[in-house]
Short mmCIF file of C-alpha atoms in Angstrom, two decimals:
data_model
loop_
_atom_site.label_atom_id
_atom_site.label_comp_id
_atom_site.label_asym_id
_atom_site.label_seq_id
_atom_site.Cartn_x
_atom_site.Cartn_y
_atom_site.Cartn_z
CA PRO V 1 101.17 145.87 104.24
CA PRO V 2 98.74 143.96 102.00
CA GLU V 3 96.41 141.53 103.72
CA VAL V 4 97.60 137.95 103.43
CA PRO V 5 94.74 135.50 102.91
CA ILE V 6 94.53 132.44 105.15
CA VAL V 7 92.84 129.54 103.40
CA ALA V 8 91.79 126.16 104.78
CA VAL V 9 92.38 123.30 102.34
CA GLU V 10 90.96 119.85 103.16
CA GLU V 11 93.88 117.99 101.57
CA LEU V 12 96.30 119.28 104.24
CA ARG V 13 94.72 117.36 107.08
CA GLU V 14 96.25 114.49 109.01
CA ALA V 15 95.58 110.91 107.96
CA TYR V 16 91.95 110.34 108.96
CA GLY V 17 89.77 107.60 110.34
CA MET V 18 89.35 105.56 113.52
CA HIS V 19 91.01 108.10 115.83
CA TYR V 20 88.43 110.63 116.95
CA PRO V 21 90.93 113.56 117.08
CA ASP V 22 91.44 113.10 113.31
CA LYS V 23 87.78 113.94 112.65
CA ARG V 24 87.26 117.58 111.76
CA ARG V 25 84.51 119.78 113.09
CA ARG V 26 81.59 120.96 110.96
CA LYS V 27 82.60 123.60 108.42
CA SER V 28 80.13 126.15 109.84
CA GLU V 29 81.54 125.64 113.33
CA LEU V 30 85.08 126.21 112.07
CA GLN V 31 83.95 129.34 110.22
CA ALA V 32 82.43 130.70 113.43
CA ILE V 33 85.56 129.95 115.50
CA PHE V 34 88.01 131.20 112.85
CA PRO V 35 86.30 134.08 111.00
CA THR V 36 89.54 135.33 109.39
CA ILE V 37 90.11 132.02 107.60
CA SER V 38 88.48 131.26 104.25
CA PHE V 39 86.86 127.82 104.13
CA ASP V 40 85.83 128.18 100.49
CA TYR V 41 87.96 125.16 99.49
CA VAL V 42 86.42 122.88 102.12
CA LYS V 43 83.60 121.31 100.11
CA HIS V 44 81.49 119.54 102.73
CA GLU V 45 79.79 120.77 105.89
CA HIS V 46 80.47 117.48 107.68
CA ASP V 47 83.61 115.38 107.62
CA VAL V 48 82.71 112.89 104.89
CA TYR V 49 86.16 111.26 104.94
CA TRP V 50 86.48 110.19 108.58
CA LYS V 51 85.17 106.69 109.35
CA PRO V 52 85.04 105.20 112.87
CA ASP V 53 86.14 101.75 111.67
CA LYS V 54 88.56 102.51 108.81
CA ARG V 55 91.89 104.36 108.77
CA GLU V 56 93.04 106.16 105.64
CA ARG V 57 95.63 104.13 103.76
CA MET V 58 98.94 105.80 103.00
CA VAL V 59 98.17 105.70 99.27
CA GLY V 60 95.24 107.99 100.07
CA LEU V 61 97.56 110.39 101.87
CA TYR V 62 99.93 110.38 98.88
CA ASP V 63 96.98 111.14 96.59
CA ARG V 64 95.90 114.07 98.77
CA ILE V 65 99.44 115.50 98.81
CA HIS V 66 99.57 115.28 95.02
CA LYS V 67 96.10 116.86 94.75
CA PHE V 68 97.16 119.73 97.05
CA LEU V 69 100.33 120.40 95.04
CA LYS V 70 98.28 120.50 91.83
CA TRP V 71 95.95 122.96 93.60
CA VAL V 72 98.98 125.12 94.45
CA ALA V 73 100.10 125.00 90.81
CA HIS V 74 96.63 126.12 89.71
CA HIS V 75 96.11 128.93 92.26
CA PHE V 76 99.53 130.57 92.58
CA ASN V 77 101.99 132.20 90.24
CA GLU V 78 105.74 131.87 89.88
CA GLY V 79 107.58 133.83 92.54
CA GLN V 80 104.75 133.89 95.05
CA THR V 81 105.52 132.94 98.63
CA ILE V 82 103.07 130.79 100.55
CA MET V 83 103.15 129.14 103.95
CA VAL V 84 101.76 125.65 104.40
CA VAL V 85 100.68 124.50 107.85
CA SER V 86 99.83 120.84 108.25
CA HIS V 87 100.38 117.78 110.41
CA GLY V 88 103.67 115.96 110.86
CA LEU V 89 102.65 112.78 109.03
CA TRP V 90 101.42 114.81 106.05
CA MET V 91 104.69 116.75 105.92
CA GLU V 92 106.82 113.61 106.27
CA TYR V 93 105.06 111.90 103.38
CA CYS V 94 105.29 115.06 101.27
CA PHE V 95 109.04 115.27 101.90
CA GLU V 96 109.41 111.53 101.28
CA MET V 97 107.75 112.01 97.89
CA HIS V 98 109.72 115.11 96.84
CA ASP V 99 112.89 115.73 98.87
CA THR V 100 114.19 112.96 101.09
CA LYS V 101 117.20 115.12 102.06
CA ILE V 102 114.94 117.01 104.47
CA LEU V 103 114.10 113.82 106.35
CA GLN V 104 117.69 112.53 106.22
CA LYS V 105 118.79 115.69 107.99
CA HIS V 106 115.93 115.95 110.51
CA GLY V 107 114.63 112.38 110.81
CA ARG V 108 111.04 113.17 111.74
CA VAL V 109 108.67 116.12 111.62
CA TYR V 110 107.65 117.14 115.12
CA ASN V 111 105.12 119.63 116.49
CA CYS V 112 106.03 123.23 115.69
CA ASP V 113 108.84 122.26 113.28
CA VAL V 114 109.46 124.79 110.53
CA PHE V 115 110.93 123.88 107.13
CA ALA V 116 111.78 126.12 104.21
CA ALA V 117 111.41 124.65 100.76
CA GLN V 118 111.22 125.84 97.21
CA VAL V 119 108.30 124.63 95.13
CA VAL V 120 108.85 124.62 91.39
CA LEU V 121 105.65 124.84 89.40
CA LYS V 122 105.33 123.99 85.75
CA LYS V 123 101.92 124.95 84.42
CA GLN V 124 101.85 122.96 81.19
CA PRO V 125 99.36 120.09 81.38
CA PRO V 126 99.56 118.22 83.60
CA PRO V 127 100.88 120.63 86.26
CA LEU V 128 104.18 119.42 87.64
CA VAL V 129 105.33 120.29 91.13
CA SER V 130 108.68 119.55 92.68
CA ILE V 131 109.92 120.48 96.14
CA SER V 132 113.52 120.95 97.23
CA SER V 133 114.95 122.10 100.54
CA GLN V 134 116.37 125.58 100.79
CA PRO V 135 120.13 125.85 101.44
#
């Protein structure tokens, strides 16, 4: 079977700030620990977003979700299958933005939850992304 690339994308991280577990490790350290993962889309060596005295506001999380979905629209073609792995809060806000039926059915996103969704990409400027739960 063809090799499936695994790519780290900064926008998929949990809400950051104040809580030390939300601070990511240095990019070079992550590359050494996870050599099969591409960190090409992680721009900074150090975590420039995490602040010890300031938590990310939810509007920032919404912006990162939108930025990630635009990234998906730019890097993938119609019909491609991708898997997105992220944190519960990120997933909840993404579903809240695009398909509240998922949260109505499940309530919360917990560790190790798996959801199937269809992402519809429209490439005309600006890229438009919509998500709907699979039947």
